[in-house]
Coordinates of C-alpha atoms in Angstrom, one line a residue:
X1 CA -16.7 -5.6 -4.9
X2 CA -15.3 -7.0 -8.1
X3 CA -17.4 -6.3 -11.2
X4 CA -17.9 -9.4 -13.7
X5 CA -16.9 -7.5 -16.6
X6 CA -14.9 -8.2 -19.8
X7 CA -13.7 -4.5 -19.0
X8 CA -12.8 -5.4 -15.6
X9 CA -10.9 -8.3 -17.1
X10 CA -9.1 -6.2 -19.6
X11 CA -8.2 -3.4 -16.9
X12 CA -6.7 -6.5 -14.6
X13 CA -4.4 -7.7 -17.5
X14 CA -3.1 -4.6 -18.6
X15 CA -2.0 -3.7 -14.7
X16 CA -0.4 -6.9 -14.6
X17 CA 1.1 -6.1 -17.7
X18 CA 2.2 -2.8 -16.9
X19 CA 3.5 -3.9 -13.1
X20 CA 5.5 -7.0 -14.8
X21 CA 7.1 -4.5 -17.2
X22 CA 7.7 -2.0 -14.5
X23 CA 9.6 -4.4 -12.4
X24 CA 11.6 -5.6 -15.5
X25 CA 10.0 -8.9 -15.4
X26 CA 9.4 -11.5 -18.4
X27 CA 6.5 -13.4 -18.6
X28 CA 8.9 -16.4 -18.3
X29 CA 10.2 -14.4 -15.0
X30 CA 7.2 -13.5 -13.5
X31 CA 5.4 -17.1 -13.9
X32 CA 8.6 -19.0 -12.1
X33 CA 7.8 -16.5 -9.1
X34 CA 4.2 -16.8 -9.2
X35 CA 4.3 -20.4 -9.9
X36 CA 1.7 -19.9 -12.6
X37 CA 1.9 -20.6 -16.3
X38 CA 3.5 -18.0 -18.3
X39 CA 0.5 -19.0 -20.9
X40 CA -1.8 -18.7 -18.5
X41 CA -0.5 -14.9 -17.1
X42 CA -0.1 -13.8 -20.7
X43 CA -3.8 -14.5 -21.3
X44 CA -4.4 -13.1 -18.3
X45 CA -2.4 -9.9 -19.9
X46 CA -4.9 -10.2 -23.1
X47 CA -8.1 -10.1 -21.3
X48 CA -8.8 -13.4 -22.4
X49 CA -8.6 -15.8 -19.3
X50 CA -11.6 -14.9 -17.5
X51 CA -11.9 -14.1 -13.3
X52 CA -9.0 -15.8 -12.6
X53 CA -9.5 -17.3 -9.4
X54 CA -8.4 -15.5 -5.3
X55 CA -5.6 -17.6 -5.1
X56 CA -4.1 -17.1 -8.5
X57 CA -4.3 -13.2 -7.6
X58 CA -2.7 -13.8 -4.6
X59 CA 0.5 -15.5 -6.5
X60 CA 0.5 -12.9 -8.7
X61 CA 0.6 -10.1 -6.3
X62 CA 2.8 -11.6 -4.5
X63 CA 5.4 -12.1 -7.1
X64 CA 4.9 -7.9 -8.4
X65 CA 5.2 -7.1 -5.0
X66 CA 1.9 -5.2 -4.5
X67 CA -1.3 -5.9 -2.4
X68 CA -4.1 -7.9 -4.4
X69 CA -5.9 -4.6 -3.8
X70 CA -4.2 -2.7 -5.7
X71 CA -3.2 -5.2 -8.3
X72 CA -7.5 -4.9 -8.3
X73 CA -8.0 -1.4 -9.0
X74 CA -4.2 0.0 -10.6
X75 CA -4.3 2.5 -7.6
X76 CA -2.0 2.9 -4.5
X77 CA -3.6 3.3 -1.2
X78 CA -4.3 6.5 0.7
X79 CA -1.5 7.4 2.8
X80 CA -4.0 6.6 6.1
X81 CA -5.2 2.8 4.5
X82 CA -1.0 2.3 4.2
X83 CA -0.4 3.5 7.8
X84 CA -3.4 1.8 9.2
X85 CA -3.0 -1.9 7.5
X86 CA 1.0 -2.1 8.2
X87 CA 3.1 -3.0 10.9
X88 CA 5.9 -0.7 11.5
X89 CA 8.1 1.3 14.0
X90 CA 10.0 4.6 14.3
X91 CA 13.0 4.7 16.0
X92 CA 13.6 2.0 18.9
X93 CA 10.0 2.0 19.7
X94 CA 7.7 -1.1 19.6
X95 CA 5.5 -1.4 16.6
X96 CA 3.4 1.2 16.2
X97 CA -0.4 0.5 17.9
X98 CA -3.6 1.9 17.0
X99 CA -3.3 5.2 18.9
X100 CA 0.3 5.7 17.8
X101 CA -0.7 5.2 14.7
X102 CA -3.7 7.8 15.2
X103 CA -1.0 10.5 17.0
X104 CA 0.9 10.2 13.7
X105 CA -1.7 11.0 11.1
X106 CA -2.6 13.9 13.1
X107 CA 1.1 15.2 12.9
X108 CA 1.0 14.0 9.2
X109 CA -2.0 16.0 8.2
X110 CA -1.1 18.7 10.5
X111 CA 2.1 19.6 9.1
X112 CA 0.3 19.2 5.7
X113 CA -2.4 21.2 6.4
X114 CA -1.0 24.4 8.6
X115 CA -0.3 27.6 7.3
X116 CA 3.2 27.7 8.8
X117 CA 2.9 30.6 10.8
X118 CA 3.9 30.7 15.4
X119 CA 0.5 29.2 16.8
X120 CA 0.4 26.0 13.9
X121 CA 4.5 25.5 14.8
X122 CA 3.4 25.0 18.5
X123 CA 0.8 22.7 17.7
X124 CA 2.3 21.0 15.0
X125 CA 5.2 20.7 18.0
X126 CA 2.7 19.4 20.7
X127 CA 2.2 16.7 18.3
X128 CA 5.4 15.7 17.6
X129 CA 6.2 15.5 21.7
X130 CA 3.0 13.5 22.5
X131 CA 4.0 11.0 19.4
X132 CA 7.5 10.6 20.8
X133 CA 6.0 10.2 24.7
X134 CA 3.5 7.6 23.6
X135 CA 6.5 5.7 21.3
X136 CA 8.8 6.6 24.2
X137 CA 12.0 8.0 21.5
X138 CA 14.2 10.1 23.1
X139 CA 15.8 13.4 21.8
X140 CA 19.1 12.6 21.2

């Protein structure tokens, strides 16, 4: 839930400014890319513009090449959120469906959480085989 406070407006402004500067854009460049006036964007960055509309936030997020959630929170999505929210392929596979995404997450978590003994390597190998079978990826 988005709170209507000056602290949130200031935070939004600092996030927009940081992202714009990281991208190497001026206010004018961002204004052109987002179809929002430079003066309006400047007021957002300074925390002087109260609660921009969702449409304005969407345009800014698109111009800055970030999700609106990131624009509002300043934090990146977790790996799990990213996997579930994006459509992608692995190798020559079709887009990964929900079951394939779950297998991929299980594989990544197994890799990250194992102590790398023979049993854990065997378990990780099983995840890889299952994922490859699900995605119809052939070994080369």
